[in-house]
PDB file of C-alpha atoms in Angstrom:
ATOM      1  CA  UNK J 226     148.085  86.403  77.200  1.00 62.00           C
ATOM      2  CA  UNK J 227     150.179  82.830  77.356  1.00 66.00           C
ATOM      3  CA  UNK J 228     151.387  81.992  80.606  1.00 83.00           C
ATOM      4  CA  UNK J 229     154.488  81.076  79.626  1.00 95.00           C
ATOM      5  CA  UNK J 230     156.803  83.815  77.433  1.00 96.00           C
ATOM      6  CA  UNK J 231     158.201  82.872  74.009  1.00 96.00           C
ATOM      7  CA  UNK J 232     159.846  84.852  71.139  1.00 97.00           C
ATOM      8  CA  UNK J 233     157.435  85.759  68.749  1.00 95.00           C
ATOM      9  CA  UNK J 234     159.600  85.219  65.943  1.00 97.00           C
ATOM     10  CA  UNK J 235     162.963  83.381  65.155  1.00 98.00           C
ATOM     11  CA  UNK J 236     165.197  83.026  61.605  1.00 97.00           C
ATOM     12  CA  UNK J 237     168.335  81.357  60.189  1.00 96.00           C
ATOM     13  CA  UNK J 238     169.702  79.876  57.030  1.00 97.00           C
ATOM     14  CA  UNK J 239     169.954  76.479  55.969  1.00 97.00           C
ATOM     15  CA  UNK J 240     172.459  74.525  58.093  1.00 97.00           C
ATOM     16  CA  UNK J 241     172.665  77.032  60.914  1.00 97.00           C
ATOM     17  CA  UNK J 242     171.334  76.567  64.721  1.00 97.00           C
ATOM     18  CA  UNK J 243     168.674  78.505  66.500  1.00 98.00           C
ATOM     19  CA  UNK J 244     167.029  78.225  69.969  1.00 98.00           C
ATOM     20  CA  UNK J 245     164.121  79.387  71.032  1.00 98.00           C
ATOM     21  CA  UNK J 246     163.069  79.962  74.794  1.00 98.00           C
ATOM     22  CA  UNK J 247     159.987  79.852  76.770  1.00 97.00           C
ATOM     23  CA  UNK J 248     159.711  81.378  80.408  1.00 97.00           C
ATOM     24  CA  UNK J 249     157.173  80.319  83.157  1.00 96.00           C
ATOM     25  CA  UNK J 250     157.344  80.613  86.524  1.00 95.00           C
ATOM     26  CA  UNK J 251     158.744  78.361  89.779  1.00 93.00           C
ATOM     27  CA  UNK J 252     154.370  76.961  89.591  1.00 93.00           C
ATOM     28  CA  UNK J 253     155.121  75.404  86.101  1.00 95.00           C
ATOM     29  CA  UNK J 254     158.431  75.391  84.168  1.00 96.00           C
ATOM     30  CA  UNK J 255     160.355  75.656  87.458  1.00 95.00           C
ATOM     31  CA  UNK J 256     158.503  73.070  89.327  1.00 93.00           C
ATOM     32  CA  UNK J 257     157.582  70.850  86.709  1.00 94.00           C
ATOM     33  CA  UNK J 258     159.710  67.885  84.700  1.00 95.00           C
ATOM     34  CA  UNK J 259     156.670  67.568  81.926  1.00 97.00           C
ATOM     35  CA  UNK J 260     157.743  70.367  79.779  1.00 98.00           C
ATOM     36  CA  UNK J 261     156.869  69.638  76.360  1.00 98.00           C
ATOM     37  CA  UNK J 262     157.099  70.936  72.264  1.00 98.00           C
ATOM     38  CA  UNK J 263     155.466  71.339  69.636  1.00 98.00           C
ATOM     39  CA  UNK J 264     155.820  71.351  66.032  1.00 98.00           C
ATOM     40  CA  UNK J 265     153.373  73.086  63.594  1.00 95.00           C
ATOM     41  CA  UNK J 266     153.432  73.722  60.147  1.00 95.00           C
ATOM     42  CA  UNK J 267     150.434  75.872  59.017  1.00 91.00           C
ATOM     43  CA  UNK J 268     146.934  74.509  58.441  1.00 88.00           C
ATOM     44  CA  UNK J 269     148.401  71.221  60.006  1.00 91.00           C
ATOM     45  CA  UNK J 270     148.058  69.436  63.285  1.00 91.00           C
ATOM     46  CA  UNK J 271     150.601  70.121  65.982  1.00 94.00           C
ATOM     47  CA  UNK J 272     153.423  67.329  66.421  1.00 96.00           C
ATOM     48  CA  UNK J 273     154.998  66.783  69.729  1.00 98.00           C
ATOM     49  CA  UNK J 274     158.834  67.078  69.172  1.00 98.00           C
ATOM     50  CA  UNK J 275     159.670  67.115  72.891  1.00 98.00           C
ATOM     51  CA  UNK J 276     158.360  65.531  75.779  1.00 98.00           C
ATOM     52  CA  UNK J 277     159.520  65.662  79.707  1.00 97.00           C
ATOM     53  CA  UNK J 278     162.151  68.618  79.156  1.00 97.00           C
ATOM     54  CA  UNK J 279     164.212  66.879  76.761  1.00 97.00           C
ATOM     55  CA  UNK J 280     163.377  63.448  75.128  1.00 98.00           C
ATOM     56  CA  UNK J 281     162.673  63.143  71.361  1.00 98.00           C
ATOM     57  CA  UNK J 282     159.630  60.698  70.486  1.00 96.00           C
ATOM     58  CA  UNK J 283     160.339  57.923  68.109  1.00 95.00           C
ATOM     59  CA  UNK J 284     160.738  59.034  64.613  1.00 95.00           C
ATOM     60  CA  UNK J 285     161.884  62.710  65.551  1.00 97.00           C
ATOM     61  CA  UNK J 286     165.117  64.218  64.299  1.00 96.00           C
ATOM     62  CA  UNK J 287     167.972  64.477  66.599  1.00 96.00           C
ATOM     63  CA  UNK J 288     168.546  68.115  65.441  1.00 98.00           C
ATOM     64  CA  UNK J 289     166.046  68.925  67.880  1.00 98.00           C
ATOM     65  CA  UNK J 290     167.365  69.069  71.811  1.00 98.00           C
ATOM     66  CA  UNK J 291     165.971  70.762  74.796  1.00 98.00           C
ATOM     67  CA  UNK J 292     166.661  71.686  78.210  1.00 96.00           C
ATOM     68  CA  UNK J 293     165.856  73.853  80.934  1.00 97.00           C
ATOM     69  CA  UNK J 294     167.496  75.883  83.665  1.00 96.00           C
ATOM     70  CA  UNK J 295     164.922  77.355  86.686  1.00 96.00           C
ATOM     71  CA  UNK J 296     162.210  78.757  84.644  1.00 96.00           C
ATOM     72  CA  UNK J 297     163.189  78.697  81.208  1.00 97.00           C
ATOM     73  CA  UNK J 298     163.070  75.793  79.000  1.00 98.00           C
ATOM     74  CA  UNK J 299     164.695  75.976  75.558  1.00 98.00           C
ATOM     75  CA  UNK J 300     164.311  73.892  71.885  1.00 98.00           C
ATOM     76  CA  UNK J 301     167.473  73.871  69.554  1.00 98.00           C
ATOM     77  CA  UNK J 302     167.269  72.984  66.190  1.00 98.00           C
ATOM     78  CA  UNK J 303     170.648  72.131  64.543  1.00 97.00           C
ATOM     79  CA  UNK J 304     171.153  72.162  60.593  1.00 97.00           C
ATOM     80  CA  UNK J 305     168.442  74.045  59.715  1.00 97.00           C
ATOM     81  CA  UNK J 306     166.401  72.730  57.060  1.00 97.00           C
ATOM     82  CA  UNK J 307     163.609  74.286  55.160  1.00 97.00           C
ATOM     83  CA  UNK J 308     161.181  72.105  56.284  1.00 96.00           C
ATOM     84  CA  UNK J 309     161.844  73.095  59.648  1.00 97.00           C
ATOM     85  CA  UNK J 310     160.040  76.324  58.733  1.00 97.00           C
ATOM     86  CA  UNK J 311     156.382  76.216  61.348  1.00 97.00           C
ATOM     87  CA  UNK J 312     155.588  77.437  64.430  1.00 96.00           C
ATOM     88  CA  UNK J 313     157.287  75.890  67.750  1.00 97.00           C
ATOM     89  CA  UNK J 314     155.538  76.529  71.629  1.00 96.00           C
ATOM     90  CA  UNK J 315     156.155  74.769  74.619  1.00 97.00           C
ATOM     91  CA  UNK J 316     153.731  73.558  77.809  1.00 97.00           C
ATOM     92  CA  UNK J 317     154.401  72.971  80.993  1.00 97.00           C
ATOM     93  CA  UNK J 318     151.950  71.233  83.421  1.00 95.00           C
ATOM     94  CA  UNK J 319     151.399  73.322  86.951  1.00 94.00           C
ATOM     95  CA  UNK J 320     151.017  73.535  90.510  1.00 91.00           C
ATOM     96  CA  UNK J 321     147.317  74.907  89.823  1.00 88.00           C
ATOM     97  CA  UNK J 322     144.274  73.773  88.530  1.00 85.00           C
ATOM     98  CA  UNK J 323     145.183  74.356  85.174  1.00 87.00           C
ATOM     99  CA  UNK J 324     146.043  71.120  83.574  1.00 89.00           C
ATOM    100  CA  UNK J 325     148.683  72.046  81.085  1.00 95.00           C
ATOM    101  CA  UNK J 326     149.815  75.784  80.455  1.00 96.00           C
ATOM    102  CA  UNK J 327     151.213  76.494  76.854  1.00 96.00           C
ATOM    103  CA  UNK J 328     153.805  79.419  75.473  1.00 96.00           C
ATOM    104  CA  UNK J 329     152.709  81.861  72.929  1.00 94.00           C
ATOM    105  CA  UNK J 330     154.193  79.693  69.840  1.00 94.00           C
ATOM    106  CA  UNK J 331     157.226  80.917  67.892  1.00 96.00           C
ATOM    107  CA  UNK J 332     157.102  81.453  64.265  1.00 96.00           C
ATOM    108  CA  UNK J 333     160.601  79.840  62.909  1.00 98.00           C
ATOM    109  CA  UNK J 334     161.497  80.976  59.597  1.00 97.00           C
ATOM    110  CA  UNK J 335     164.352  79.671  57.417  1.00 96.00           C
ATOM    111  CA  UNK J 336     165.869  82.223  55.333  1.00 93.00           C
TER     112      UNK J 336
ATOM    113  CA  UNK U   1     145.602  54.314  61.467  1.00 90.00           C
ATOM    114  CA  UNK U   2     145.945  56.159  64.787  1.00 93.00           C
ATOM    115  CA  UNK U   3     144.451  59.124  64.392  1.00 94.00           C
ATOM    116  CA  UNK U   4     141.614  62.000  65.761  1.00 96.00           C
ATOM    117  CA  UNK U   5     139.426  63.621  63.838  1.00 96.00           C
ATOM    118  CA  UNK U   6     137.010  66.490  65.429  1.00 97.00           C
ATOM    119  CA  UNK U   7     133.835  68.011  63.721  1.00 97.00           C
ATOM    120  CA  UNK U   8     130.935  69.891  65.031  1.00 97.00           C
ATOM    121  CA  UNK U   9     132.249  73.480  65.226  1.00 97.00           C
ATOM    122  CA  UNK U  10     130.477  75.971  63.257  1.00 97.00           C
ATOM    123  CA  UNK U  11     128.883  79.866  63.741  1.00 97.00           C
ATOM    124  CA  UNK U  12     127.093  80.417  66.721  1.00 97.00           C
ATOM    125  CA  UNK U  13     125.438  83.333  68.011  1.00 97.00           C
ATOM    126  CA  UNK U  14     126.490  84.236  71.861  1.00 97.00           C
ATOM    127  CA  UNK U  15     124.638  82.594  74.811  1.00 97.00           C
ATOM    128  CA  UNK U  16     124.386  79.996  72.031  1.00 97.00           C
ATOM    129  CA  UNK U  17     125.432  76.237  72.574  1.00 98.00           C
ATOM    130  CA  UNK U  18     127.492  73.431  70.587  1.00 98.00           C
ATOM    131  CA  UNK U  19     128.330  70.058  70.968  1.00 98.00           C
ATOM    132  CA  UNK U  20     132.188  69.366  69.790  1.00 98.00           C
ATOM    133  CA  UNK U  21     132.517  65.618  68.685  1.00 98.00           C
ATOM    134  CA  UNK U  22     136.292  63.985  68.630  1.00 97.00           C
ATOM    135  CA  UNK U  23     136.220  60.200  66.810  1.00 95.00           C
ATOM    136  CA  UNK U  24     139.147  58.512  67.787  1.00 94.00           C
ATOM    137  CA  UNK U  25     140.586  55.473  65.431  1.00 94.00           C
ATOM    138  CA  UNK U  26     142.950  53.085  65.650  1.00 94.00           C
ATOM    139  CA  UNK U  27     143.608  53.365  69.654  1.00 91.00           C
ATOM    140  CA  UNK U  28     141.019  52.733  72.294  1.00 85.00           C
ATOM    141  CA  UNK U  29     140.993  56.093  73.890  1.00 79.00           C
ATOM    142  CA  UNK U  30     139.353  55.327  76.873  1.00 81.00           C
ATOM    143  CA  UNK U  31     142.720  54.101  78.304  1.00 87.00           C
ATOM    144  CA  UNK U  32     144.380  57.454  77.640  1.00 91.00           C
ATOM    145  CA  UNK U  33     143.638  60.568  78.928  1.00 93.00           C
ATOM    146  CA  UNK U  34     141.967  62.824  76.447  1.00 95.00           C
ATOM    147  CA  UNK U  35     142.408  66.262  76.814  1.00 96.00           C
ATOM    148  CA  UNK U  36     140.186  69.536  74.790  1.00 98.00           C
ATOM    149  CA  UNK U  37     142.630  72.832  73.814  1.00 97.00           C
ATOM    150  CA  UNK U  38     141.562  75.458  72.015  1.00 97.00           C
ATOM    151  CA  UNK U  39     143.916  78.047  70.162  1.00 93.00           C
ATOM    152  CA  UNK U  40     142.018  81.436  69.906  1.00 90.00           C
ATOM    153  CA  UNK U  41     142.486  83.683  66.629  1.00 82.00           C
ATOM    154  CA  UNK U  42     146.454  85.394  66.669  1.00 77.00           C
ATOM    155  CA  UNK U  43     147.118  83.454  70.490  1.00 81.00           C
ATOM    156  CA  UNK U  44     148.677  80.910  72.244  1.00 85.00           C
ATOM    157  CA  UNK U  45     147.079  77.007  72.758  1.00 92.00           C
ATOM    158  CA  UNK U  46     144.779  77.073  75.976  1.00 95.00           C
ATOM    159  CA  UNK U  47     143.963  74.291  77.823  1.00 96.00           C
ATOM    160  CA  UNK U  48     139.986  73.790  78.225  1.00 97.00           C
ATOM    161  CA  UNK U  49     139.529  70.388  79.743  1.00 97.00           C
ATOM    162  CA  UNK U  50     140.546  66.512  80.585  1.00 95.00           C
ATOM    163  CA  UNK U  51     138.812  63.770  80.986  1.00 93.00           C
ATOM    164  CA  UNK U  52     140.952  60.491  82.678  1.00 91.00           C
ATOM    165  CA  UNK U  53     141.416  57.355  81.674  1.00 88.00           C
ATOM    166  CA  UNK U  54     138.319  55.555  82.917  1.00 80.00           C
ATOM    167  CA  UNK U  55     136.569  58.279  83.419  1.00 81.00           C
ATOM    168  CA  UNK U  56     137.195  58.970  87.311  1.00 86.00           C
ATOM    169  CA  UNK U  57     138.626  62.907  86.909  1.00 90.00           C
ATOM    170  CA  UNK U  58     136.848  65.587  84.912  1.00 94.00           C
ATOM    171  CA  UNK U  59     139.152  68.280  84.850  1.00 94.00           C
ATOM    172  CA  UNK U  60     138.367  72.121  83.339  1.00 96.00           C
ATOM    173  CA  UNK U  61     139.824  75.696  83.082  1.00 95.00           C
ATOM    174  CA  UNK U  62     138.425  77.725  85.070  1.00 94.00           C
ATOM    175  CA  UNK U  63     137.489  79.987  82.197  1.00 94.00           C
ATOM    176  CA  UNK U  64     135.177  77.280  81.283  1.00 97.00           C
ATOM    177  CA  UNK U  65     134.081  75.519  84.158  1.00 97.00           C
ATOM    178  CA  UNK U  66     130.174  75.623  84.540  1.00 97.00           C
ATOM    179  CA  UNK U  67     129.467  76.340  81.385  1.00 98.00           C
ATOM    180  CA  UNK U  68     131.522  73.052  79.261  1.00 98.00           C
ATOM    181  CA  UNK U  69     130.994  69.626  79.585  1.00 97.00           C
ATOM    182  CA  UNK U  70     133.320  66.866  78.469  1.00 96.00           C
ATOM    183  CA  UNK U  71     131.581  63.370  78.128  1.00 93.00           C
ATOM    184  CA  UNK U  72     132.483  60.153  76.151  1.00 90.00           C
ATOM    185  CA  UNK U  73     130.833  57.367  74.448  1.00 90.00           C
ATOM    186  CA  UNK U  74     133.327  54.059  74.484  1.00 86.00           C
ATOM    187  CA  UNK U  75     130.821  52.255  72.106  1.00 89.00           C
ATOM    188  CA  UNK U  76     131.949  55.047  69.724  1.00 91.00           C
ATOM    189  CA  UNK U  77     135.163  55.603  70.394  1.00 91.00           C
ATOM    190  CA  UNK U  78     134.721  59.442  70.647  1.00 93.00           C
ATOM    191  CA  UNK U  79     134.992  62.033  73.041  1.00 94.00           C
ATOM    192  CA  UNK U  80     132.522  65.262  73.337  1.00 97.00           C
ATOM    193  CA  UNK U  81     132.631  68.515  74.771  1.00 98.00           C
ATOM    194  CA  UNK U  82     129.326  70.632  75.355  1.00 98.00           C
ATOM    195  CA  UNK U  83     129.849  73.986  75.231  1.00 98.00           C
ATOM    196  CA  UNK U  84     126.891  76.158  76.495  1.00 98.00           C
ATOM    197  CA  UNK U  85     126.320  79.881  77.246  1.00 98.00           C
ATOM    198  CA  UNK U  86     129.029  80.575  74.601  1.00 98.00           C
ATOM    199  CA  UNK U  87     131.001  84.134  74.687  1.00 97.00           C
ATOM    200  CA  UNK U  88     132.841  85.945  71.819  1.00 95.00           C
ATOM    201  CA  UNK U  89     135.944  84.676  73.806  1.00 95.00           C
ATOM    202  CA  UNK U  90     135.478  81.279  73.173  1.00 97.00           C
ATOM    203  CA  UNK U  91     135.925  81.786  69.783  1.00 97.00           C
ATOM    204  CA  UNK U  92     138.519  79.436  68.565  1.00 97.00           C
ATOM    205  CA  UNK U  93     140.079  76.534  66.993  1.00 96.00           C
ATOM    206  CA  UNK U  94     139.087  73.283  68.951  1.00 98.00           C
ATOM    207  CA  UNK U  95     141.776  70.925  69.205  1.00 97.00           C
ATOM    208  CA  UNK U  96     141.232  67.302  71.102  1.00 97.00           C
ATOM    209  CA  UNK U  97     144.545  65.314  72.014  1.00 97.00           C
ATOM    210  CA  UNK U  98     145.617  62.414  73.489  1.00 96.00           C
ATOM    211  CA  UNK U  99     147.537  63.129  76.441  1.00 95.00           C
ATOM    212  CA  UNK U 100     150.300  61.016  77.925  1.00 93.00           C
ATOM    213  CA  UNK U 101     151.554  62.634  81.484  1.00 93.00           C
ATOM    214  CA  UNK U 102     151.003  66.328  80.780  1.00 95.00           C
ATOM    215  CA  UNK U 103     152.136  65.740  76.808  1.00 96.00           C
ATOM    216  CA  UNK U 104     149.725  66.165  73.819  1.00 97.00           C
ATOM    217  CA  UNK U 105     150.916  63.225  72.213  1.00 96.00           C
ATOM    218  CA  UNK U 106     147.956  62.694  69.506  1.00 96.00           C
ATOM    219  CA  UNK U 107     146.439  65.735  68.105  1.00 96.00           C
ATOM    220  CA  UNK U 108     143.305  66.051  65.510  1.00 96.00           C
ATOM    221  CA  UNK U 109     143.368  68.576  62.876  1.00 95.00           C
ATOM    222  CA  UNK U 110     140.987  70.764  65.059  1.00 96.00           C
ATOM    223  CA  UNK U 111     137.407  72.049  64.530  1.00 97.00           C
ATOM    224  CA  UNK U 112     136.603  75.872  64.286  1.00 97.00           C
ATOM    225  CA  UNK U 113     133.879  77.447  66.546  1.00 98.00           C
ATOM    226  CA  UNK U 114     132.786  81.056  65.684  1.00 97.00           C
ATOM    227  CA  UNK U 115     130.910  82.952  68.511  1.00 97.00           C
ATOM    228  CA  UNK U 116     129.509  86.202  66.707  1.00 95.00           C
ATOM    229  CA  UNK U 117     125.792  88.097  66.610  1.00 95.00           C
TER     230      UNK U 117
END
């Protein structure tokens, strides 16, 4: 069982917004400003989308924000687009000797 | 082209051992922190083990600790993780990563590793 708590599944059609949560705990999500996420479409590597709570690396669209509020961090994607259509999970890093704790994953689908 | 690429996963009976390989190109990945997560069948992404830049921290889950080892070889650019006294729940999908302050910036396409009489 994932440490931190994500949806297992989220939809929406093409052009619409979804967000998807993840909940830790005041030792990682709550504590920590290195919350990350993750793109992956299947059979592919995973692609960082987020990184520390809510900046997009170079290259990544700005339909994807993030924030968080005490323990829950949360990924938007605006304008839905097909391609957007993978699995999503977020990390935190923790007050305890595990490095890097990581959410469940989300499986977006695009209707 | 900056990329990882991990081999060396296979079937392996349990109590069994396995040496995970990670070949890094187009970085030098001993300045970077390098990082071993493994994503079990129908679960989450678990972290197994670090390894700092320069070697100084070797860092491991504590469902692993004792039993994996995470080494390097700069001549080869490539990072390694031992895995000994392997259990049906270390059966997984091997990922290494390039980590950058707690994020997985670099990821390889991953390496299965079966543990199964």
């Amino acid at each position: 069982q994932s440490a931190l708590t994500q949806p297992a599944s989220v939809s929406g059609s093409p052009g619409q917004s979804i967000t998807i949560s993840c909940t830790g705990s005041s030792s990682d999500i709550g504590y920590s400003k290195y919350v990350s996420w993750y793109q992956q479409h299947p059979g592919r590597a995973p692609k960082v989308i987020i990184f520390e709570v809510s900046n997009r690396p170079s290259g990544v669209s700005n339909r994807f924000s993030a924030f968080k509020s005490g323990n829950t961090a949360s990924l938007t994607i605006s304008g839905l687009q097909a391609e957007d259509e993978a699995d999503y999970f977020c990390s935190s890093s923790t007050t305890t000797s595990t490095q890097v704790t990581f959410g469940g994953g989300t499986k977006l689908t695009v209707l | 082209q900056v990329q990882l690429v991990e081999s060396g996963g296979g079937l392996v009976k349990p109590g069994g051992s396995l040496r995970l390989s990670c070949a890094a190109s187009g970085f030098t990945f001993s300045n970077y922190y390098m990082t071993w997560i493994r994503q079990s069948p129908g679960q989450g992404m678990e972290w197994v083990s670090s390894i700092s830049n320069g070697a100084d921290k070797y860092l491991y889950a504590d469902s692993v600790r004792g039993r994996f080892t995470t080494s390097w070889d700069n001549a080869k650019n490539s990072l390694y993780l031992q895995m000994n006294s392997l259990r049906a729940e270390d059966t997984a999908v091997y990922y290494c990563a390039r980590e950058s302050w707690y994020t997985m910036e670099l990821w390889g396409q991953g390496t299965t590793v079966t543990i199964s009489s």
